[in-house]
Coordinates of C-alpha atoms in Angstrom, one line a residue:
M1 CA 0.0 0.0 0.0
S2 CA 1.5 3.3 -1.1
N3 CA 2.0 6.2 1.4
D4 CA -0.8 8.3 -0.1
T5 CA -3.4 5.5 0.5
R6 CA -2.4 4.8 4.1
F7 CA -4.7 5.6 7.0
V8 CA -2.2 7.2 9.4
G9 CA -1.9 10.2 11.7
P10 CA -5.2 11.8 12.7
I11 CA -7.0 10.1 9.7
P12 CA -8.2 6.9 11.5
E13 CA -10.0 8.8 14.3
L14 CA -11.6 11.4 11.9
Y15 CA -12.5 8.6 9.5
D16 CA -14.4 6.7 12.3
R17 CA -16.1 9.8 13.8
H18 CA -17.1 11.6 10.6
L19 CA -17.4 8.9 7.9
G20 CA -18.2 5.8 10.0
P21 CA -21.8 6.5 10.9
C22 CA -22.8 7.7 7.5
L23 CA -20.8 5.6 5.0
F24 CA -19.8 2.4 6.8
E25 CA -22.3 1.6 9.6
P26 CA -25.2 0.7 7.3
Y27 CA -23.1 -1.8 5.4
A28 CA -21.4 -3.1 8.6
R29 CA -24.8 -4.1 10.0
D30 CA -25.8 -5.7 6.6
L31 CA -22.6 -7.7 6.2
A32 CA -22.6 -9.0 9.8
M33 CA -26.2 -10.2 9.5
R34 CA -25.1 -12.4 6.5
V35 CA -22.7 -14.5 8.6
P36 CA -24.3 -17.9 9.4
H37 CA -25.1 -18.2 13.1
A38 CA -23.3 -21.6 13.1
A39 CA -19.9 -19.9 12.2
R40 CA -17.8 -20.3 15.3
R41 CA -14.3 -19.2 13.9
I42 CA -14.5 -15.9 12.1
L43 CA -11.7 -14.0 10.4
E44 CA -12.2 -10.3 9.6
I45 CA -9.9 -8.8 7.0
A46 CA -9.5 -5.0 6.8
A47 CA -11.2 -4.5 10.1
G48 CA -10.4 -0.8 10.1
T49 CA -11.9 1.0 13.1
G50 CA -14.0 -1.9 14.1
R51 CA -17.4 -1.0 12.6
V52 CA -18.1 -4.6 11.4
T53 CA -16.2 -6.1 14.3
R54 CA -18.7 -4.8 16.8
H55 CA -21.6 -6.4 14.9
L56 CA -19.8 -9.7 14.4
L57 CA -19.1 -9.9 18.2
S58 CA -22.7 -9.2 19.1
N59 CA -23.8 -12.1 16.9
L60 CA -21.0 -14.5 17.7
V61 CA -21.7 -17.7 19.7
A62 CA -20.5 -17.8 23.3
D63 CA -17.6 -20.1 22.5
G64 CA -16.8 -18.4 19.2
E65 CA -13.5 -16.9 18.1
L66 CA -13.1 -13.7 16.1
L67 CA -9.7 -12.7 14.7
A68 CA -9.9 -9.1 13.5
T69 CA -7.0 -8.0 11.3
D70 CA -5.9 -5.0 9.4
L71 CA -2.6 -3.9 7.7
N72 CA -2.7 -0.5 9.3
E73 CA -1.9 -0.5 13.0
P74 CA -3.3 3.0 13.6
M75 CA -6.7 1.8 12.4
L76 CA -6.6 -1.2 14.7
A77 CA -5.6 1.1 17.6
V78 CA -8.8 3.1 17.1
A79 CA -10.8 -0.1 16.8
Q80 CA -9.5 -1.5 20.0
K81 CA -10.3 1.7 21.8
H82 CA -13.9 1.8 20.5
V83 CA -14.8 -1.9 20.5
G84 CA -13.2 -2.8 23.9
T85 CA -12.1 -6.2 25.1
D86 CA -13.8 -9.5 24.7
P87 CA -12.3 -13.0 25.4
R88 CA -13.6 -14.2 22.0
L89 CA -11.8 -11.4 20.2
T90 CA -8.2 -11.2 19.0
W91 CA -6.6 -8.2 17.2
K92 CA -3.7 -8.7 14.8
T93 CA -1.9 -6.6 12.2
A94 CA -1.9 -8.7 9.1
D95 CA -1.6 -8.5 5.3
A96 CA -4.5 -10.0 3.3
Q97 CA -1.9 -11.4 0.9
A98 CA -0.3 -13.5 3.6
L99 CA -2.8 -14.3 6.2
P100 CA -1.3 -15.6 9.5
V101 CA -3.9 -18.4 9.8
A102 CA -3.7 -22.1 9.2
D103 CA -5.2 -23.9 6.3
D104 CA -8.8 -25.0 6.6
S105 CA -9.3 -23.4 10.0
I106 CA -11.9 -20.6 9.5
D107 CA -15.7 -21.0 9.2
A108 CA -16.3 -17.5 7.8
V109 CA -14.2 -14.7 6.4
V110 CA -15.6 -11.2 6.4
C111 CA -14.1 -8.2 4.6
Q112 CA -15.8 -4.8 4.3
F113 CA -14.3 -2.3 1.8
G114 CA -10.8 -3.6 2.0
L115 CA -10.0 -5.6 -1.2
M116 CA -9.8 -2.4 -3.3
F117 CA -6.6 -1.5 -1.4
V118 CA -4.8 -4.8 -1.8
P119 CA -2.1 -4.7 -4.5
D120 CA -2.5 -8.4 -5.5
Q121 CA -6.2 -9.0 -5.2
A122 CA -6.1 -12.5 -6.8
L123 CA -3.5 -13.6 -4.2
A124 CA -5.7 -12.3 -1.4
M125 CA -8.6 -14.3 -2.7
R126 CA -6.5 -17.4 -2.9
E127 CA -5.3 -16.8 0.7
I128 CA -8.9 -16.5 1.9
K129 CA -9.8 -19.7 0.1
R130 CA -6.8 -21.4 1.7
V131 CA -7.8 -20.6 5.3
L132 CA -11.5 -21.4 4.9
V133 CA -12.8 -24.9 5.9
P134 CA -14.5 -26.7 3.0
G135 CA -18.0 -25.2 2.7
G136 CA -16.8 -22.1 4.7
I137 CA -18.3 -18.8 3.6
L138 CA -16.7 -15.6 2.3
L139 CA -18.6 -12.3 2.7
L140 CA -16.9 -9.4 1.0
S141 CA -18.0 -5.9 0.0
V142 CA -16.7 -3.2 -2.3
W143 CA -18.1 0.1 -3.3
D144 CA -20.1 0.4 -6.4
D145 CA -19.2 2.9 -9.1
L146 CA -18.6 6.5 -8.1
A147 CA -21.6 7.5 -10.2
N148 CA -23.8 5.5 -7.8
N149 CA -22.3 7.1 -4.7
P150 CA -23.0 10.8 -5.5
A151 CA -21.6 12.3 -2.3
S152 CA -18.2 10.6 -2.9
K153 CA -18.4 11.6 -6.5
L154 CA -19.0 15.2 -5.5
L155 CA -15.9 15.1 -3.3
H156 CA -13.8 13.6 -6.1
E157 CA -14.8 16.3 -8.5
L158 CA -14.2 19.2 -6.1
A159 CA -10.8 17.8 -5.1
F160 CA -9.9 17.5 -8.8
K161 CA -11.0 21.0 -9.4
A162 CA -8.9 22.3 -6.5
S163 CA -5.7 21.0 -8.2
P164 CA -6.4 20.5 -11.9
D165 CA -2.8 20.4 -13.0
D166 CA -1.9 17.6 -10.6
P167 CA -5.3 16.2 -9.4
P168 CA -5.5 14.1 -6.3
V169 CA -6.9 10.8 -7.6
F170 CA -7.3 8.8 -4.3
M171 CA -11.0 8.6 -4.6
K172 CA -10.7 6.4 -7.7
V173 CA -9.1 3.6 -5.6
P174 CA -12.1 2.8 -3.3
F175 CA -14.4 2.7 -6.3
A176 CA -12.2 0.7 -8.7
L177 CA -13.8 -2.8 -8.5
T178 CA -17.0 -3.9 -10.1
G179 CA -19.4 -6.7 -9.4
H180 CA -18.0 -8.5 -12.4
D181 CA -14.5 -8.1 -11.0
L182 CA -15.7 -9.8 -7.8
E183 CA -17.2 -12.7 -9.7
R184 CA -14.0 -13.1 -11.8
L185 CA -11.7 -13.1 -8.7
A186 CA -13.9 -15.6 -6.8
T187 CA -14.1 -17.8 -9.8
E188 CA -10.3 -17.8 -10.4
A189 CA -9.8 -18.6 -6.7
R190 CA -12.1 -21.6 -7.2
F191 CA -14.9 -20.5 -4.9
L192 CA -18.3 -22.1 -5.3
G193 CA -21.9 -20.7 -5.1
I194 CA -20.7 -17.3 -6.1
R195 CA -23.2 -14.5 -5.8
V196 CA -22.9 -10.7 -6.0
D197 CA -25.7 -8.5 -4.6
T198 CA -25.8 -4.8 -5.3
V199 CA -26.9 -3.3 -2.0
K200 CA -28.4 0.2 -1.8
Q201 CA -28.4 2.2 1.4
T202 CA -29.0 5.7 2.6
G203 CA -26.2 7.2 4.6
E204 CA -27.0 9.9 7.2
A205 CA -24.6 12.4 8.7
E206 CA -25.5 14.8 11.5
S207 CA -24.7 17.7 9.2
A208 CA -23.1 18.4 5.8
A209 CA -20.2 20.1 7.6
H210 CA -19.7 17.0 9.7
L211 CA -19.5 14.8 6.7
A212 CA -17.3 17.3 4.7
H213 CA -14.8 17.3 7.6
G214 CA -14.4 13.6 7.3
F215 CA -14.4 13.6 3.5
V216 CA -11.5 16.1 3.3
R217 CA -9.5 15.2 6.4
G218 CA -10.6 11.7 7.4
N219 CA -9.3 9.6 4.5
P220 CA -6.0 9.3 2.6
L221 CA -7.2 11.9 0.1
W222 CA -5.9 14.3 2.8
N223 CA -2.3 13.1 2.2
Q224 CA -2.6 14.0 -1.5
L225 CA -4.2 17.4 -0.7
V226 CA -1.3 18.3 1.6
D227 CA 1.3 17.2 -0.9
R228 CA -0.3 19.6 -3.5
G229 CA -0.7 22.5 -1.2
V230 CA -4.5 22.6 -1.6
D231 CA -6.4 25.1 0.6
A232 CA -8.0 22.4 2.8
A233 CA -10.2 24.7 4.7
G234 CA -11.5 26.3 1.6
L235 CA -12.1 22.9 0.0
E236 CA -13.9 21.6 3.1
A237 CA -16.2 24.6 3.1
E238 CA -16.9 24.1 -0.6
V239 CA -17.7 20.4 -0.1
A240 CA -20.0 21.2 2.9
S241 CA -21.9 23.7 0.9
A242 CA -22.3 21.3 -2.1
L243 CA -23.4 18.5 0.2
A244 CA -26.0 20.6 1.9
H245 CA -27.3 21.8 -1.4
S246 CA -27.6 18.3 -2.9
F247 CA -28.4 16.1 0.2
G248 CA -29.6 18.4 2.9
D249 CA -27.8 20.0 5.8
K250 CA -29.0 18.7 9.3
P251 CA -29.1 15.8 8.7
C252 CA -27.3 15.2 5.5
R253 CA -28.7 12.1 3.7
T254 CA -27.0 10.6 0.7
P255 CA -27.6 7.5 -1.5
L256 CA -25.0 4.8 -1.2
S257 CA -24.4 1.7 -3.3
A258 CA -22.0 -1.3 -2.8
H259 CA -21.5 -4.8 -4.1
V260 CA -21.5 -7.7 -1.7
L261 CA -19.9 -11.0 -2.7
T262 CA -21.0 -14.3 -1.1
A263 CA -19.0 -17.4 -2.0
F264 CA -18.1 -20.8 -0.5
A265 CA -14.9 -22.7 -0.2

């Protein structure tokens, strides 16, 4: 993962506080609900700040085991602070391309909005297949196209406008995979029962300004803005105004769309 796509410094906390409730919480609830109740050993990849982790724990059987991993230690630090301790839960810094888990040892693998950042996505899918027990389930989500996530599209366009000669292009990364890509990757990794659902949600932020603060400062786009000397305060104000105009101010509600892969080992 390159430096300008890393979640470091103040980004993880701002990401969780300002983007988490609006963009990630609706899908965290949905993804956790798809995990079979019989799954006792669960591996979460790209756990981030623990949005999905909390829901997985609340649904996990009493003698279950949840290993929550992420490549970025600062994200896991925020997750541990917010999720708290549970004897069934283990945190571990880990690369999705080299999972620190034995073959055929996991009942369910869950990954929300993480695969897009993995350099070798095919390798990550093979690793997931390796660690799952026969018949184990993979539940994995990626964002739909920017066109179907209009608040994020607005941010991308305004950031581009702020530095047209050297545009910050981070926002293309989270929206780079399609449903067809998921089907292909799962097929190549020899998963079975492959299904991709396009899931629509409505994200709600307490205000347009609250969401704009997270958009500008709470994701790795911030690193690219700093590198280019963009007037961050001015961009944030412009994003807040545009969000309020398009999606309302208090609260700010925006359409969301993501693809959810279900596949079996």
